[in-house]
Amino acid sequence: MRILWLVLSIFFLSNLQAQEKKTLLINGDIFEYILDDCGDTIVLANFGDMTVTSRREFASMDEYNRYQRYRRYAYQVYPYAEKAIRIFKEVQRQTAEMRKGKRRKYTRELQDQLKNEFETPLRNLSKTQGMILMKMIEKEVKAPIFYLIRDLRGSFTAFYWNTLSGFYGHKLKDGYKRGKDSILDMVLDDVNLTYGSDEGPLPASIRLPKKLGKE
């Protein structure tokens, strides 16, 4: 029966793709739709990206407990990682054509807003929660936190934060390296930031400075 269901599903989907798609407006959103052989309307909608992983296996109970703890922490810091990545990508777009001086002026204007929004909750994170938050961001943007800070704020600032983070056992220059911590890899695979961080408006409390213009 499962094979029959699979064959029928594939056949049904291939028929849908072959039919001409039209659009309709539902609550202000535009959706594609098709008409089936009976004349009924079938609305088509796209789902966000999904990650399918294999069953988790652990060598010991200690590994399992660490996985559960990391996973719990990851979902606790997820909102901060999502907002940080969204803001970072928007700032990149806004400052892409600015010279260094104007870019730094722009980011300084934004810094006070970010401080008001995030300083208190981030200071309350544990060492492990902070590490997971950094690795989530680094995995998504594909760069160590150190270089993100350096590009936006300057080498001295990046060096300062790299040195400070070293006291807590983390080096911002190291970045996320897959394979270094298999439990962390599992957790970051479970938490998909790619879709959420590209969708929707910026946090209501964050107002990006107006473009300073080209020099």
GROMACS .gro file of C-alpha atoms in nm:
model
  215
    1MET     CA    1   0.000   0.000   0.000
    2ARG     CA    2   0.285   0.239   0.077
    3ILE     CA    3   0.435   0.181  -0.269
    4LEU     CA    4   0.095   0.236  -0.432
    5TRP     CA    5   0.049   0.559  -0.236
    6LEU     CA    6   0.394   0.677  -0.345
    7VAL     CA    7   0.328   0.600  -0.712
    8LEU     CA    8  -0.010   0.775  -0.706
    9SER     CA    9   0.139   1.075  -0.529
   10ILE     CA   10   0.413   1.113  -0.789
   11PHE     CA   11   0.159   1.075  -1.069
   12PHE     CA   12  -0.070   1.334  -0.910
   13LEU     CA   13   0.212   1.584  -0.862
   14SER     CA   14   0.339   1.538  -1.216
   15ASN     CA   15  -0.012   1.605  -1.346
   16LEU     CA   16  -0.032   1.922  -1.140
   17GLN     CA   17   0.296   2.049  -1.280
   18ALA     CA   18   0.177   1.983  -1.635
   19GLN     CA   19  -0.138   2.192  -1.592
   20GLU     CA   20  -0.147   2.566  -1.647
   21LYS     CA   21  -0.112   2.760  -1.322
   22LYS     CA   22  -0.321   3.068  -1.251
   23THR     CA   23  -0.321   3.307  -0.957
   24LEU     CA   24  -0.580   3.430  -0.710
   25LEU     CA   25  -0.581   3.673  -0.417
   26ILE     CA   26  -0.648   3.537  -0.065
   27ASN     CA   27  -0.638   3.779   0.229
   28GLY     CA   28  -0.403   4.007   0.041
   29ASP     CA   29  -0.161   3.729  -0.060
   30ILE     CA   30  -0.121   3.594  -0.414
   31PHE     CA   31  -0.135   3.216  -0.458
   32GLU     CA   32  -0.105   2.996  -0.765
   33TYR     CA   33  -0.388   2.755  -0.833
   34ILE     CA   34  -0.501   2.499  -1.089
   35LEU     CA   35  -0.832   2.340  -1.178
   36ASP     CA   36  -0.859   1.962  -1.155
   37ASP     CA   37  -1.054   1.742  -1.395
   38CYS     CA   38  -1.374   1.802  -1.197
   39GLY     CA   39  -1.336   2.179  -1.214
   40ASP     CA   40  -1.241   2.214  -0.847
   41THR     CA   41  -0.981   2.474  -0.750
   42ILE     CA   42  -0.658   2.345  -0.596
   43VAL     CA   43  -0.449   2.615  -0.431
   44LEU     CA   44  -0.072   2.565  -0.449
   45ALA     CA   45   0.153   2.687  -0.167
   46ASN     CA   46   0.525   2.656  -0.110
   47PHE     CA   47   0.659   2.533   0.221
   48GLY     CA   48   0.980   2.662   0.374
   49ASP     CA   49   1.300   2.461   0.360
   50MET     CA   50   1.302   2.150   0.578
   51THR     CA   51   1.601   1.956   0.704
   52VAL     CA   52   1.576   1.577   0.717
   53THR     CA   53   1.834   1.410   0.938
   54SER     CA   54   1.910   1.051   1.027
   55ARG     CA   55   1.820   0.903   1.362
   56ARG     CA   56   2.050   1.032   1.634
   57GLU     CA   57   2.282   0.777   1.792
   58PHE     CA   58   2.503   0.839   2.093
   59ALA     CA   59   2.804   0.654   2.230
   60SER     CA   60   2.708   0.718   2.591
   61MET     CA   61   2.445   0.868   2.817
   62ASP     CA   62   2.678   1.166   2.872
   63GLU     CA   63   2.669   1.238   2.497
   64TYR     CA   64   2.291   1.210   2.494
   65ASN     CA   65   2.258   1.448   2.789
   66ARG     CA   66   2.494   1.699   2.628
   67TYR     CA   67   2.294   1.680   2.306
   68GLN     CA   68   1.970   1.750   2.496
   69ARG     CA   69   2.129   2.041   2.683
   70TYR     CA   70   2.280   2.193   2.367
   71ARG     CA   71   1.950   2.153   2.185
   72ARG     CA   72   1.759   2.324   2.466
   73TYR     CA   73   2.008   2.610   2.469
   74ALA     CA   74   1.994   2.639   2.089
   75TYR     CA   75   1.619   2.697   2.093
   76GLN     CA   76   1.659   2.947   2.376
   77VAL     CA   77   1.907   3.160   2.178
   78TYR     CA   78   1.741   3.100   1.840
   79PRO     CA   79   1.547   3.433   1.841
   80TYR     CA   80   1.868   3.628   1.901
   81ALA     CA   81   2.054   3.442   1.627
   82GLU     CA   82   1.768   3.492   1.381
   83LYS     CA   83   1.749   3.865   1.450
   84ALA     CA   84   2.127   3.906   1.437
   85ILE     CA   85   2.157   3.733   1.101
   86ARG     CA   86   1.865   3.927   0.954
   87ILE     CA   87   2.011   4.258   1.071
   88PHE     CA   88   2.359   4.162   0.950
   89LYS     CA   89   2.234   4.075   0.602
   90GLU     CA   90   2.034   4.396   0.579
   91VAL     CA   91   2.332   4.605   0.692
   92GLN     CA   92   2.545   4.431   0.429
   93ARG     CA   93   2.295   4.529   0.161
   94GLN     CA   94   2.269   4.886   0.288
   95THR     CA   95   2.644   4.942   0.316
   96ALA     CA   96   2.764   4.746   0.013
   97GLU     CA   97   2.863   5.059  -0.180
   98MET     CA   98   2.977   5.274   0.112
   99ARG     CA   99   3.338   5.359   0.182
  100LYS     CA  100   3.486   5.245   0.514
  101GLY     CA  101   3.441   5.577   0.695
  102LYS     CA  102   3.075   5.607   0.609
  103ARG     CA  103   3.013   5.241   0.681
  104ARG     CA  104   3.156   5.277   1.031
  105LYS     CA  105   2.951   5.589   1.093
  106TYR     CA  106   2.643   5.401   0.979
  107THR     CA  107   2.713   5.105   1.209
  108ARG     CA  108   2.783   5.334   1.505
  109GLU     CA  109   2.433   5.480   1.466
  110LEU     CA  110   2.292   5.129   1.470
  111GLN     CA  111   2.504   5.014   1.762
  112ASP     CA  112   2.309   5.208   2.028
  113GLN     CA  113   1.984   5.051   1.913
  114LEU     CA  114   2.132   4.702   1.921
  115LYS     CA  115   2.276   4.766   2.266
  116ASN     CA  116   1.934   4.866   2.401
  117GLU     CA  117   1.771   4.566   2.238
  118PHE     CA  118   2.017   4.289   2.318
  119GLU     CA  119   2.267   4.387   2.588
  120THR     CA  120   2.070   4.277   2.895
  121PRO     CA  121   1.947   3.938   2.766
  122LEU     CA  122   2.284   3.853   2.612
  123ARG     CA  123   2.471   3.932   2.933
  124ASN     CA  124   2.247   3.682   3.110
  125LEU     CA  125   2.351   3.396   2.881
  126SER     CA  126   2.572   3.123   3.019
  127LYS     CA  127   2.912   3.048   2.865
  128THR     CA  128   2.769   2.751   2.674
  129GLN     CA  129   2.461   2.941   2.555
  130GLY     CA  130   2.685   3.221   2.426
  131MET     CA  131   2.905   2.972   2.243
  132ILE     CA  132   2.606   2.808   2.074
  133LEU     CA  133   2.466   3.147   1.972
  134MET     CA  134   2.798   3.244   1.810
  135LYS     CA  135   2.828   2.911   1.628
  136MET     CA  136   2.470   2.937   1.499
  137ILE     CA  137   2.547   3.278   1.350
  138GLU     CA  138   2.884   3.172   1.209
  139LYS     CA  139   2.737   2.861   1.046
  140GLU     CA  140   2.473   3.069   0.870
  141VAL     CA  141   2.692   3.359   0.752
  142LYS     CA  142   2.987   3.126   0.680
  143ALA     CA  143   3.241   3.348   0.853
  144PRO     CA  144   3.393   3.380   1.202
  145ILE     CA  145   3.240   3.647   1.427
  146PHE     CA  146   3.583   3.815   1.446
  147TYR     CA  147   3.584   3.906   1.078
  148LEU     CA  148   3.224   4.026   1.084
  149ILE     CA  149   3.314   4.268   1.365
  150ARG     CA  150   3.637   4.372   1.194
  151ASP     CA  151   3.464   4.453   0.866
  152LEU     CA  152   3.190   4.655   1.034
  153ARG     CA  153   3.374   4.820   1.324
  154GLY     CA  154   3.749   4.795   1.265
  155SER     CA  155   4.046   4.577   1.357
  156PHE     CA  156   4.100   4.717   1.708
  157THR     CA  157   3.741   4.648   1.812
  158ALA     CA  158   3.758   4.295   1.671
  159PHE     CA  159   4.088   4.230   1.852
  160TYR     CA  160   3.935   4.356   2.178
  161TRP     CA  161   3.633   4.126   2.157
  162ASN     CA  162   3.847   3.832   2.047
  163THR     CA  163   4.071   3.880   2.352
  164LEU     CA  164   3.774   3.921   2.587
  165SER     CA  165   3.599   3.612   2.456
  166GLY     CA  166   3.919   3.414   2.511
  167PHE     CA  167   3.872   3.449   2.887
  168TYR     CA  168   3.551   3.250   2.850
  169GLY     CA  169   3.707   2.977   2.640
  170HIS     CA  170   3.596   3.097   2.295
  171LYS     CA  171   3.806   3.249   2.021
  172LEU     CA  172   3.609   3.461   1.775
  173LYS     CA  173   3.870   3.397   1.507
  174ASP     CA  174   3.813   3.023   1.521
  175GLY     CA  175   3.466   3.033   1.368
  176TYR     CA  176   3.240   2.732   1.328
  177LYS     CA  177   3.429   2.422   1.216
  178ARG     CA  178   3.217   2.124   1.132
  179GLY     CA  179   3.356   1.803   1.277
  180LYS     CA  180   3.522   1.967   1.576
  181ASP     CA  181   3.223   1.891   1.801
  182SER     CA  182   2.990   1.623   1.664
  183ILE     CA  183   2.720   1.695   1.924
  184LEU     CA  184   2.717   2.063   1.833
  185ASP     CA  185   2.699   1.967   1.463
  186MET     CA  186   2.388   1.758   1.531
  187VAL     CA  187   2.217   2.040   1.716
  188LEU     CA  188   2.296   2.304   1.453
  189ASP     CA  189   2.164   2.068   1.186
  190ASP     CA  190   1.841   2.039   1.385
  191VAL     CA  191   1.797   2.417   1.406
  192ASN     CA  192   1.740   2.563   1.061
  193LEU     CA  193   1.812   2.936   1.056
  194THR     CA  194   1.837   2.978   0.681
  195TYR     CA  195   1.464   3.015   0.614
  196GLY     CA  196   1.360   3.221   0.915
  197SER     CA  197   1.643   3.473   0.899
  198ASP     CA  198   1.558   3.569   0.541
  199GLU     CA  199   1.188   3.624   0.598
  200GLY     CA  200   0.982   3.904   0.748
  201PRO     CA  201   1.063   4.255   0.867
  202LEU     CA  202   1.337   4.354   1.106
  203PRO     CA  203   1.250   4.360   1.479
  204ALA     CA  204   1.011   4.649   1.554
  205SER     CA  205   1.258   4.812   1.793
  206ILE     CA  206   1.534   4.822   1.530
  207ARG     CA  207   1.539   5.108   1.282
  208LEU     CA  208   1.830   5.097   1.043
  209PRO     CA  209   1.993   5.438   0.990
  210LYS     CA  210   1.915   5.607   0.662
  211LYS     CA  211   2.170   5.549   0.391
  212LEU     CA  212   2.449   5.802   0.411
  213GLY     CA  213   2.489   5.796   0.036
  214LYS     CA  214   2.788   5.735  -0.185
  215GLU     CA  215   3.104   5.929  -0.136
   0.00000   0.00000   0.00000
